[in-house]
Short mmCIF file of C-alpha atoms (C1' of nucleotides) in Angstrom, two decimals:
data_model
loop_
_atom_site.label_atom_id
_atom_site.label_comp_id
_atom_site.label_asym_id
_atom_site.label_seq_id
_atom_site.Cartn_x
_atom_site.Cartn_y
_atom_site.Cartn_z
CA MET A 177 -23.36 -7.97 49.33
CA LEU A 178 -22.08 -7.66 45.92
CA LEU A 179 -22.58 -3.04 46.28
CA ASN A 180 -20.36 -3.74 49.32
CA THR A 181 -17.76 -5.35 48.23
CA ARG A 182 -16.60 -2.67 45.41
CA PRO A 183 -15.59 1.21 47.81
CA ASN A 184 -17.12 3.92 47.27
CA LYS A 185 -13.48 5.37 45.79
CA THR A 186 -12.38 5.41 42.94
CA GLN A 187 -10.10 2.71 42.47
CA PRO A 188 -6.62 3.93 40.56
CA ARG A 189 -5.24 3.52 37.60
CA ARG A 190 -3.67 5.14 34.94
CA HIS A 191 -6.48 6.65 32.57
CA SER A 192 -10.12 7.28 34.05
CA ILE A 193 -12.94 5.29 32.09
CA THR A 194 -13.87 7.91 29.60
CA GLY A 195 -10.39 8.77 28.81
CA GLU A 196 -9.70 5.12 28.15
CA GLY A 197 -12.75 5.19 26.18
CA ASN A 198 -11.31 8.96 24.60
CA ARG A 199 -8.21 6.80 23.99
CA GLN A 200 -9.83 3.74 22.10
CA ARG A 201 -11.70 6.53 19.81
CA ILE A 202 -8.70 8.24 18.70
CA LEU A 203 -6.86 4.77 18.01
CA SER A 204 -10.41 3.60 16.07
CA ALA A 205 -10.35 7.63 13.86
CA ALA A 206 -6.35 7.17 13.65
CA GLU A 207 -6.42 3.10 11.73
CA GLU A 208 -9.49 5.30 8.99
CA VAL A 209 -7.41 8.52 8.67
CA PHE A 210 -4.04 6.52 7.88
CA ALA A 211 -6.01 4.26 5.43
CA ALA A 212 -7.27 6.07 3.61
CA TYR A 213 -4.66 9.22 3.73
CA GLY A 214 -1.54 7.14 5.07
CA TYR A 215 0.66 8.26 7.63
CA ASN A 216 1.79 11.83 6.13
CA GLY A 217 -1.57 12.47 4.39
CA GLY A 218 -3.47 11.98 7.78
CA THR A 219 -3.60 14.68 10.02
CA VAL A 220 -3.75 15.03 13.92
CA GLY A 221 -7.00 17.15 12.80
CA MET A 222 -8.27 15.39 10.93
CA ILE A 223 -8.08 12.28 13.43
CA ALA A 224 -9.66 14.57 16.07
CA GLU A 225 -12.78 15.21 13.72
CA GLN A 226 -13.19 11.59 13.39
CA ALA A 227 -13.05 11.34 16.78
CA ARG A 228 -15.08 13.88 17.99
CA LEU A 229 -12.26 15.73 20.04
CA SER A 230 -10.66 18.57 19.18
CA LYS A 231 -6.89 18.98 18.38
CA PRO A 232 -5.33 19.20 21.29
CA ASN A 233 -7.34 17.41 23.47
CA VAL A 234 -6.05 13.25 21.44
CA LEU A 235 -2.34 15.24 21.97
CA TYR A 236 -3.33 15.04 25.85
CA TYR A 237 -4.49 11.33 25.50
CA PHE A 238 -1.83 10.57 23.28
CA PRO A 239 1.98 12.38 23.49
CA SER A 240 2.58 13.11 19.78
CA LYS A 241 1.00 12.00 16.61
CA ALA A 242 4.04 8.70 16.07
CA GLU A 243 2.71 7.69 19.27
CA ILE A 244 -0.76 7.58 17.95
CA TYR A 245 0.97 5.33 14.85
CA ASP A 246 2.84 3.18 16.80
CA ARG A 247 0.10 1.81 19.08
CA LEU A 248 -2.58 0.92 16.47
CA LEU A 249 0.08 -1.06 14.28
CA VAL A 250 1.41 -2.61 17.74
CA SER A 251 -3.18 -3.70 18.27
CA ILE A 252 -3.03 -4.54 14.23
CA LEU A 253 -0.31 -7.02 14.68
CA ASP A 254 -1.57 -8.82 16.94
CA ASP A 255 -5.40 -8.88 15.46
CA TRP A 256 -3.28 -9.84 12.45
CA ILE A 257 -1.08 -12.77 14.49
CA GLY A 258 -3.92 -14.41 16.32
CA LYS A 259 -5.86 -14.87 12.78
CA MET A 260 -2.39 -16.43 12.23
CA ALA A 261 -2.71 -18.84 15.49
CA LEU A 262 -5.95 -20.26 13.23
CA PHE A 263 -3.59 -22.63 11.69
CA GLU A 264 -2.91 -24.36 14.80
CA GLN A 265 -6.87 -25.42 15.54
CA ALA A 266 -9.70 -26.67 13.22
CA GLY A 267 -9.12 -30.00 12.69
CA ASP A 268 -6.11 -32.08 11.92
CA GLU A 269 -6.50 -32.59 7.75
CA PRO A 270 -4.19 -30.44 5.90
CA ALA A 271 -7.33 -29.04 3.17
CA ASP A 272 -9.67 -28.47 7.25
CA LYS A 273 -6.99 -25.68 8.43
CA ILE A 274 -5.73 -25.04 4.89
CA ALA A 275 -9.66 -23.80 4.84
CA ALA A 276 -9.91 -22.47 7.99
CA TYR A 277 -6.65 -20.31 7.53
CA ILE A 278 -8.13 -18.43 4.72
CA ARG A 279 -11.32 -17.96 6.14
CA GLY A 280 -10.24 -16.23 8.55
CA LYS A 281 -8.00 -14.47 6.67
CA ILE A 282 -11.07 -13.10 4.39
CA ALA A 283 -12.46 -11.81 7.71
CA PHE A 284 -10.41 -10.25 8.62
CA SER A 285 -9.79 -7.69 5.98
CA ARG A 286 -13.93 -8.19 5.43
CA ILE A 287 -14.13 -6.89 9.42
CA ARG A 288 -10.65 -4.48 9.25
CA PRO A 289 -10.62 -3.27 5.91
CA ASN A 290 -8.20 -0.25 7.14
CA ALA A 291 -6.51 -2.19 9.89
CA SER A 292 -4.94 -3.88 6.58
CA ARG A 293 -4.54 -0.93 4.75
CA VAL A 294 -2.48 0.43 7.83
CA PHE A 295 -0.43 -2.51 7.71
CA ALA A 296 -0.03 -2.62 4.09
CA ASN A 297 0.66 0.82 4.05
CA GLU A 298 3.47 0.07 6.17
CA ILE A 299 5.05 -3.12 4.65
CA ILE A 300 5.51 -0.95 0.84
CA GLY A 301 7.30 1.47 2.98
CA GLY A 302 9.82 -0.24 4.59
CA ALA A 303 7.68 -1.57 7.92
CA ARG A 304 10.77 0.21 9.84
CA ASN A 305 8.16 0.40 12.48
CA LEU A 306 7.09 -3.35 12.53
CA GLU A 307 10.86 -5.01 11.78
CA LYS A 308 11.15 -5.52 15.06
CA ALA A 309 7.78 -7.21 15.69
CA ILE A 310 8.40 -8.75 12.31
CA HIS A 311 10.86 -10.81 13.58
CA ALA A 312 10.55 -10.81 16.96
CA ARG A 313 6.66 -12.12 16.68
CA LEU A 314 5.71 -12.86 12.90
CA ARG A 315 8.68 -14.71 12.11
CA PRO A 316 8.59 -17.83 14.50
CA GLN A 317 4.93 -18.37 14.35
CA LEU A 318 5.19 -18.67 10.46
CA LYS A 319 8.73 -21.21 10.86
CA LYS A 320 6.35 -23.20 13.18
CA ASP A 321 2.99 -23.28 10.30
CA VAL A 322 6.15 -23.97 7.68
CA GLU A 323 7.16 -27.07 9.73
CA LEU A 324 3.99 -28.53 10.14
CA VAL A 325 3.73 -27.84 6.26
CA TYR A 326 7.20 -29.41 5.53
CA CYS A 327 5.80 -31.89 7.58
CA TRP A 328 2.43 -33.47 5.85
CA ILE A 329 4.75 -32.66 2.11
CA ARG A 330 7.09 -35.07 3.78
CA ASP A 331 3.78 -37.30 4.80
CA GLY A 332 2.67 -37.19 1.73
CA LYS A 333 -0.39 -35.18 2.25
CA ILE A 334 -0.28 -32.17 0.31
CA ASP A 335 2.02 -31.77 -3.17
CA SER A 336 6.01 -30.86 -2.61
CA ILE A 337 5.52 -27.16 -2.55
CA ASP A 338 7.81 -24.12 -1.07
CA PRO A 339 5.97 -23.81 1.95
CA TYR A 340 6.90 -20.21 2.46
CA HIS A 341 5.10 -19.21 -1.05
CA LEU A 342 1.80 -20.55 -0.03
CA PHE A 343 1.71 -18.48 2.37
CA PHE A 344 2.91 -15.21 0.92
CA LEU A 345 -0.17 -16.26 -1.73
CA ILE A 346 -2.67 -17.09 0.85
CA TRP A 347 -1.98 -13.55 2.74
CA SER A 348 -1.34 -11.28 -0.80
CA SER A 349 -4.72 -12.54 -2.26
CA THR A 350 -7.47 -12.77 0.83
CA GLN A 351 -6.05 -8.89 1.82
CA SER A 352 -6.22 -7.65 -1.61
CA TYR A 353 -9.85 -7.19 -0.47
CA ALA A 354 -9.07 -5.09 1.81
CA ASP A 355 -6.05 -3.17 0.42
CA PHE A 356 -7.23 -3.30 -3.31
CA SER A 357 -10.80 -2.82 -3.09
CA ALA A 358 -11.22 0.86 -4.60
CA GLN A 359 -9.92 -1.16 -7.82
CA ILE A 360 -11.51 -4.47 -7.28
CA ARG A 361 -14.89 -2.20 -6.44
CA MET A 362 -13.94 -0.31 -10.25
CA LEU A 363 -13.95 -3.60 -11.72
CA LEU A 364 -16.60 -5.08 -10.36
CA GLN A 365 -18.82 -2.02 -11.05
CA LYS A 366 -19.41 -2.11 -7.50
CA GLU A 367 -20.23 0.34 -5.06
CA GLN A 368 -19.19 -2.00 -2.11
CA LEU A 369 -17.80 -4.78 -1.98
CA GLU A 370 -21.24 -6.86 -0.54
CA THR A 371 -20.58 -9.93 2.00
CA GLU A 372 -21.17 -12.21 -1.14
CA ASP A 373 -18.60 -10.77 -2.55
CA PHE A 374 -16.00 -12.00 0.16
CA LYS A 375 -17.29 -15.39 -0.07
CA ALA A 376 -17.41 -15.60 -3.95
CA ALA A 377 -13.76 -14.64 -3.39
CA GLU A 378 -13.11 -16.94 -0.46
CA THR A 379 -14.67 -20.30 -2.25
CA PHE A 380 -12.61 -19.54 -5.06
CA LEU A 381 -9.28 -19.29 -2.48
CA ILE A 382 -10.24 -22.25 -1.15
CA ASN A 383 -10.99 -24.42 -3.78
CA LEU A 384 -7.84 -23.41 -6.16
CA VAL A 385 -5.29 -24.06 -3.70
CA LEU A 386 -6.78 -26.55 -1.79
CA LYS A 387 -6.74 -28.77 -5.63
CA GLY A 388 -3.37 -26.43 -6.00
CA LEU A 389 -2.12 -28.81 -3.53
CA GLY A 390 -3.30 -31.91 -4.88
CA LEU A 391 -5.60 -32.78 -2.23
CA TYR A 392 -9.42 -32.56 -3.08
CA ALA A 393 -8.92 -34.64 -6.17
CA GLU A 394 -11.99 -35.79 -5.89
CA SER A 395 -15.02 -32.61 -6.41
CA GLY A 396 -12.68 -31.10 -8.62
CA ALA A 397 -13.34 -32.39 -11.82
CA ARG A 398 -14.50 -30.94 -14.87
CA THR A 399 -17.36 -29.99 -16.86
CA ARG A 400 -15.53 -32.05 -19.65
CA GLY A 401 -12.44 -33.75 -20.42
CA MET B 253 22.75 13.54 -48.39
CA LEU B 254 21.96 12.51 -45.26
CA LEU B 255 24.07 15.81 -43.04
CA ASN B 256 21.90 17.95 -45.72
CA THR B 257 19.10 17.23 -44.62
CA ARG B 258 18.98 17.94 -41.51
CA PRO B 259 19.36 21.93 -41.32
CA ASN B 260 21.32 23.41 -38.89
CA LYS B 261 18.84 25.68 -36.58
CA THR B 262 17.51 23.74 -34.05
CA GLN B 263 14.06 21.61 -34.55
CA PRO B 264 10.80 23.49 -32.55
CA ARG B 265 10.15 20.66 -29.50
CA ARG B 266 8.21 21.08 -26.74
CA HIS B 267 11.29 20.65 -24.50
CA SER B 268 15.15 20.66 -25.08
CA ILE B 269 17.00 16.99 -25.76
CA THR B 270 18.32 18.38 -21.83
CA GLY B 271 15.55 18.31 -21.02
CA GLU B 272 13.06 15.94 -21.43
CA GLY B 273 16.39 14.12 -19.95
CA ASN B 274 15.34 15.90 -17.31
CA ARG B 275 11.95 15.54 -17.18
CA GLN B 276 12.87 11.67 -16.85
CA ARG B 277 15.10 11.89 -15.04
CA ILE B 278 12.40 13.72 -12.30
CA LEU B 279 9.65 11.14 -13.71
CA SER B 280 12.23 7.83 -11.97
CA ALA B 281 13.60 9.67 -8.76
CA ALA B 282 9.78 10.10 -8.14
CA GLU B 283 9.17 6.93 -7.96
CA GLU B 284 12.23 6.07 -6.23
CA VAL B 285 10.55 8.63 -3.55
CA PHE B 286 6.47 8.41 -3.59
CA ALA B 287 7.61 4.37 -3.68
CA ALA B 288 9.36 4.90 -0.33
CA TYR B 289 7.28 7.46 1.90
CA GLY B 290 3.62 7.83 -0.15
CA TYR B 291 3.05 10.91 -2.27
CA ASN B 292 2.75 12.88 1.11
CA GLY B 293 5.45 11.89 2.57
CA GLY B 294 7.26 12.63 -0.79
CA THR B 295 9.59 15.69 -1.10
CA VAL B 296 10.09 18.17 -3.45
CA GLY B 297 13.05 18.55 -2.07
CA MET B 298 14.17 14.55 -2.26
CA ILE B 299 12.97 14.96 -5.67
CA ALA B 300 15.10 17.23 -6.93
CA GLU B 301 18.12 15.13 -4.48
CA GLN B 302 17.19 12.25 -6.01
CA ALA B 303 17.10 13.68 -9.41
CA ARG B 304 20.81 15.36 -8.66
CA LEU B 305 18.73 19.07 -9.30
CA SER B 306 17.94 21.45 -7.46
CA LYS B 307 14.38 22.21 -5.97
CA PRO B 308 13.39 25.14 -8.34
CA ASN B 309 14.35 23.41 -11.30
CA VAL B 310 12.36 20.73 -10.44
CA LEU B 311 9.30 22.37 -10.50
CA TYR B 312 10.33 24.12 -14.21
CA TYR B 313 9.91 20.64 -15.77
CA PHE B 314 6.73 20.14 -13.49
CA PRO B 315 4.02 22.78 -12.90
CA SER B 316 3.62 21.12 -9.46
CA LYS B 317 4.06 17.43 -6.79
CA ALA B 318 1.17 17.31 -8.00
CA GLU B 319 1.65 16.71 -11.93
CA ILE B 320 4.19 15.09 -11.04
CA TYR B 321 2.66 12.08 -9.67
CA ASP B 322 -0.01 12.24 -12.41
CA ARG B 323 2.38 11.95 -15.08
CA LEU B 324 4.15 9.15 -12.90
CA LEU B 325 0.76 7.66 -12.65
CA VAL B 326 0.17 7.57 -16.29
CA SER B 327 3.26 5.93 -17.68
CA ILE B 328 3.03 3.63 -14.55
CA LEU B 329 -0.44 2.17 -15.51
CA ASP B 330 0.74 2.19 -19.28
CA ASP B 331 3.65 -0.27 -18.40
CA TRP B 332 1.03 -2.71 -15.80
CA ILE B 333 -1.81 -2.44 -18.85
CA GLY B 334 1.16 -3.89 -21.17
CA LYS B 335 1.40 -6.87 -18.62
CA MET B 336 -1.66 -8.04 -19.54
CA ALA B 337 -1.35 -7.58 -22.95
CA LEU B 338 0.55 -10.81 -22.48
CA PHE B 339 -2.34 -12.54 -22.29
CA GLU B 340 -3.19 -12.26 -26.13
CA GLN B 341 -0.06 -13.95 -26.91
CA ALA B 342 2.04 -16.86 -26.11
CA GLY B 343 0.12 -19.83 -27.18
CA ASP B 344 -3.06 -21.15 -27.66
CA GLU B 345 -3.00 -23.67 -25.18
CA PRO B 346 -4.66 -22.35 -21.24
CA ALA B 347 -1.42 -23.22 -19.43
CA ASP B 348 1.06 -21.23 -21.64
CA LYS B 349 -1.14 -18.34 -21.56
CA ILE B 350 -1.54 -18.33 -17.68
CA ALA B 351 1.87 -19.42 -17.57
CA ALA B 352 3.14 -16.59 -19.61
CA TYR B 353 0.91 -14.28 -18.17
CA ILE B 354 2.14 -15.08 -14.54
CA ARG B 355 5.88 -14.81 -15.20
CA GLY B 356 5.13 -11.08 -17.15
CA LYS B 357 3.77 -10.03 -13.91
CA ILE B 358 6.34 -11.67 -11.71
CA ALA B 359 8.98 -10.09 -13.81
CA PHE B 360 7.00 -6.47 -13.58
CA SER B 361 7.49 -7.11 -9.48
CA ARG B 362 11.51 -7.71 -9.81
CA ILE B 363 11.86 -4.79 -12.57
CA ARG B 364 10.34 -2.25 -11.83
CA PRO B 365 9.19 -2.16 -7.54
CA ASN B 366 9.02 0.98 -6.86
CA ALA B 367 6.53 1.27 -10.00
CA SER B 368 4.43 -1.72 -8.23
CA ARG B 369 4.77 0.65 -4.89
CA VAL B 370 3.11 3.87 -6.33
CA PHE B 371 0.11 2.17 -7.66
CA ALA B 372 -0.49 -0.23 -4.47
CA ASN B 373 -0.67 3.60 -2.35
CA GLU B 374 -2.68 4.68 -5.07
CA ILE B 375 -5.22 2.42 -4.71
CA ILE B 376 -5.07 1.60 -0.81
CA GLY B 377 -5.42 5.42 -0.68
CA GLY B 378 -8.94 5.25 -2.70
CA ALA B 379 -7.42 4.91 -6.01
CA ARG B 380 -8.99 8.22 -6.26
CA ASN B 381 -6.41 9.18 -9.31
CA LEU B 382 -6.82 6.07 -11.34
CA GLU B 383 -10.41 5.93 -11.65
CA LYS B 384 -11.06 7.54 -14.75
CA ALA B 385 -8.37 5.39 -16.17
CA ILE B 386 -9.64 2.17 -14.41
CA HIS B 387 -12.18 2.52 -16.07
CA ALA B 388 -11.65 3.43 -19.17
CA ARG B 389 -8.41 1.11 -19.94
CA LEU B 390 -7.76 -1.30 -17.33
CA ARG B 391 -11.46 -2.86 -17.37
CA PRO B 392 -12.22 -3.26 -21.06
CA GLN B 393 -9.04 -5.70 -21.46
CA LEU B 394 -9.76 -7.05 -18.43
CA LYS B 395 -13.03 -8.17 -19.75
CA LYS B 396 -11.84 -9.62 -23.00
CA ASP B 397 -9.63 -11.45 -20.67
CA VAL B 398 -12.39 -12.76 -18.65
CA GLU B 399 -14.57 -13.55 -21.66
CA LEU B 400 -11.48 -15.67 -23.16
CA VAL B 401 -11.81 -18.02 -19.07
CA TYR B 402 -15.26 -17.60 -19.86
CA CYS B 403 -15.00 -19.54 -23.30
CA TRP B 404 -11.76 -21.93 -21.83
CA ILE B 405 -14.74 -23.56 -19.26
CA ARG B 406 -17.36 -23.62 -21.57
CA ASP B 407 -15.02 -25.55 -23.60
CA GLY B 408 -14.21 -27.75 -21.26
CA LYS B 409 -10.75 -26.83 -20.71
CA ILE B 410 -10.39 -26.00 -17.32
CA ASP B 411 -12.64 -26.35 -13.96
CA SER B 412 -14.96 -23.67 -13.77
CA ILE B 413 -14.32 -21.03 -11.46
CA ASP B 414 -14.98 -17.17 -11.52
CA PRO B 415 -12.07 -15.56 -13.67
CA TYR B 416 -12.40 -12.17 -11.89
CA HIS B 417 -11.02 -13.97 -8.85
CA LEU B 418 -8.41 -15.45 -10.64
CA PHE B 419 -7.20 -12.82 -12.15
CA PHE B 420 -7.68 -10.79 -8.69
CA LEU B 421 -5.29 -13.87 -7.42
CA ILE B 422 -2.89 -13.76 -9.84
CA TRP B 423 -2.56 -9.43 -9.53
CA SER B 424 -2.09 -9.55 -6.37
CA SER B 425 0.48 -12.46 -5.09
CA THR B 426 3.30 -12.07 -7.91
CA GLN B 427 2.35 -7.41 -6.67
CA SER B 428 3.43 -8.39 -3.47
CA TYR B 429 6.94 -9.24 -4.22
CA ALA B 430 7.38 -5.72 -5.53
CA ASP B 431 4.67 -4.69 -2.95
CA PHE B 432 5.63 -5.95 0.68
CA SER B 433 9.14 -7.59 0.21
CA ALA B 434 9.53 -5.53 2.78
CA GLN B 435 7.97 -8.35 5.23
CA ILE B 436 9.12 -11.17 2.69
CA ARG B 437 13.04 -10.11 3.29
CA MET B 438 12.14 -10.32 6.90
CA LEU B 439 10.63 -13.71 6.25
CA LEU B 440 13.12 -15.16 4.45
CA GLN B 441 15.76 -13.45 6.35
CA LYS B 442 17.78 -11.85 3.59
CA GLU B 443 18.97 -8.66 2.52
CA GLN B 444 17.13 -8.27 -0.65
CA LEU B 445 15.06 -10.67 -2.59
CA GLU B 446 17.02 -12.39 -5.63
CA THR B 447 16.71 -13.64 -8.99
CA GLU B 448 16.20 -17.26 -7.89
CA ASP B 449 13.32 -15.79 -4.93
CA PHE B 450 11.32 -14.69 -7.47
CA LYS B 451 12.07 -17.78 -10.20
CA ALA B 452 10.90 -19.94 -7.47
CA ALA B 453 8.45 -17.61 -6.25
CA GLU B 454 7.40 -17.96 -10.23
CA THR B 455 7.79 -21.79 -10.42
CA PHE B 456 5.61 -21.62 -6.98
CA LEU B 457 2.71 -19.36 -8.68
CA ILE B 458 2.41 -20.91 -12.34
CA ASN B 459 2.40 -24.25 -10.58
CA LEU B 460 -0.57 -23.82 -7.90
CA VAL B 461 -2.60 -21.94 -10.33
CA LEU B 462 -2.03 -24.79 -13.24
CA LYS B 463 -3.25 -27.03 -10.89
CA GLY B 464 -6.21 -25.58 -9.26
CA LEU B 465 -7.84 -25.11 -12.41
CA GLY B 466 -7.38 -28.13 -13.23
CA LEU B 467 -4.47 -28.42 -15.06
CA TYR B 468 -1.59 -30.13 -15.34
CA ALA B 469 -2.91 -33.31 -13.77
CA GLU B 470 -0.52 -35.45 -15.07
CA SER B 471 2.66 -33.57 -13.74
CA GLY B 472 1.36 -33.04 -10.11
CA ALA B 473 1.86 -35.95 -8.75
CA ARG B 474 2.13 -35.81 -5.54
CA THR B 475 5.51 -37.83 -3.64
CA ARG B 476 3.44 -40.26 -2.25
CA GLY B 477 -0.29 -41.34 -2.02
"C1'" DG C 220 17.76 26.65 -17.94
"C1'" DT C 221 19.75 26.90 -13.29
"C1'" DC C 222 20.33 28.94 -9.48
"C1'" DT C 223 19.48 32.39 -4.37
"C1'" DA C 224 15.91 33.60 -1.70
"C1'" DT C 225 11.44 34.30 -0.20
"C1'" DA C 226 6.72 34.34 0.29
"C1'" DT C 227 2.10 31.30 1.52
"C1'" DG C 228 0.22 27.89 4.16
"C1'" DG C 229 -0.62 24.13 6.90
"C1'" DC C 230 0.45 20.30 10.84
"C1'" DG C 231 2.28 19.58 14.89
"C1'" DA C 232 3.05 20.58 19.04
"C1'" DT C 233 2.76 24.14 23.28
"C1'" DA C 234 0.43 26.96 27.03
"C1'" DG C 235 -3.13 28.49 29.58
"C1'" DA C 236 -7.69 29.76 30.63
"C1'" DC C 237 -11.18 27.00 32.56
"C1'" DG D 67 -9.96 16.87 30.33
"C1'" DT D 68 -10.91 20.11 27.64
"C1'" DC D 69 -10.90 24.29 24.94
"C1'" DT D 70 -8.62 28.94 22.62
"C1'" DA D 71 -5.13 30.63 20.81
"C1'" DT D 72 -0.81 30.62 19.11
"C1'" DC D 73 4.33 29.12 18.43
"C1'" DG D 74 8.11 27.03 15.60
"C1'" DC D 75 8.90 24.31 11.59
"C1'" DC D 76 8.67 23.09 6.58
"C1'" DA D 77 7.03 22.07 2.36
"C1'" DT D 78 5.35 24.12 -2.15
"C1'" DA D 79 5.27 27.69 -5.27
"C1'" DT D 80 7.34 31.92 -6.68
"C1'" DA D 81 10.30 35.85 -7.67
"C1'" DG D 82 14.03 37.28 -9.75
"C1'" DA D 83 19.06 37.47 -10.94
"C1'" DC D 84 22.58 35.35 -14.16
#
DNA sequence: GTCTATATGGCGATAGAC
DNA sequence: GTCTATCGCCATATAGAC
């Protein structure tokens, strides 16, 4: 029977069930706090309050504030690189791949804006805590994607452009809807960015990039010549 | 005579010559420090060291760290909005105006990267210290520029796109060469971004945006069909 | 105007009871 | 595992001599 396969005594694990839950709560709370106040501006006390734990209890699950931050950065980078892998899926045609890629990045900005902000803060500050991961993980992935774009250029499927700058453009323009949402919100005079705003951004970016690469020549006609 | 027109006794002024010089040195130092460590991470001691002054002497010229930061933000926003005014100059044709606009923004990223980073940090953190200035100064300027783009669309000079998102794209993609230069540098495997890198970025962005807007149909031919 | 010395407060981290 | 209390450090800001 199913019930008998699991003995009564607790399985050996690094932390208890509630402990793992608390660790996750702390990381989520830290994401919110560091996004809003930066690493130095955010305090363990704020994280504790956000996670509904006491300050020493937070430091029971993590040895230090710096360690919380490091763990958080790694988890964000995992997610971020995961979105990049989208480039390997989603159809064979350049237009399909690029559109899916942009959609994935916009979705990340919409769903995990605070993760994007923590990441952005770290890079603005020099990315010292990400240097190894960028070289070891992000650069190889990017290199593969760049190679693919070069193939498209060689095969005459898209215009001849610099693939690196293409990716930098897609990253910055999609992430800005998370990182700089405060400014965008104020300029659009909205309380919050809504789903429709992200959809409008997505549509705009896909159309402009595809047409800018020489794809899309058929549907991009002007209203008048 | 010219010499007689200026009496010997010193003119009344808020601060002495050297004092104004020191105030400027402090703001420059603060720009560097806040860009690298954020507002909370940067200390008055670091600013003092960078400005070659003692810590209390810095606080003689400014009443508080917060006041240094506020003054710095205002001076950066002035410069930033100054670049936006470029949109009103530089030829009548949409292509000329947009190209000049992108060049101005890229130049800002190249010449004042730390200013861009301080600005970015503030916006990521919610732009609380910029809220008034954004509504009072940035939004009216943007609105004028957006109106002009709408005219171009109505006149059939460019494709029908959302002008707001066009400006957000130009801002984020140009600023990323300052704000995220650490990441870009690592991915391009360069010690520093050089003039040629900014030039490459500028060329890429201008070509992609112009073509993406339906301009540029003549020179944007693919290498093969 | 510039300095040394210091008051004051807040934060990260620990001790130790429960 | 969770808490209260507290230590030690560092940063802002001021006092006051020069």
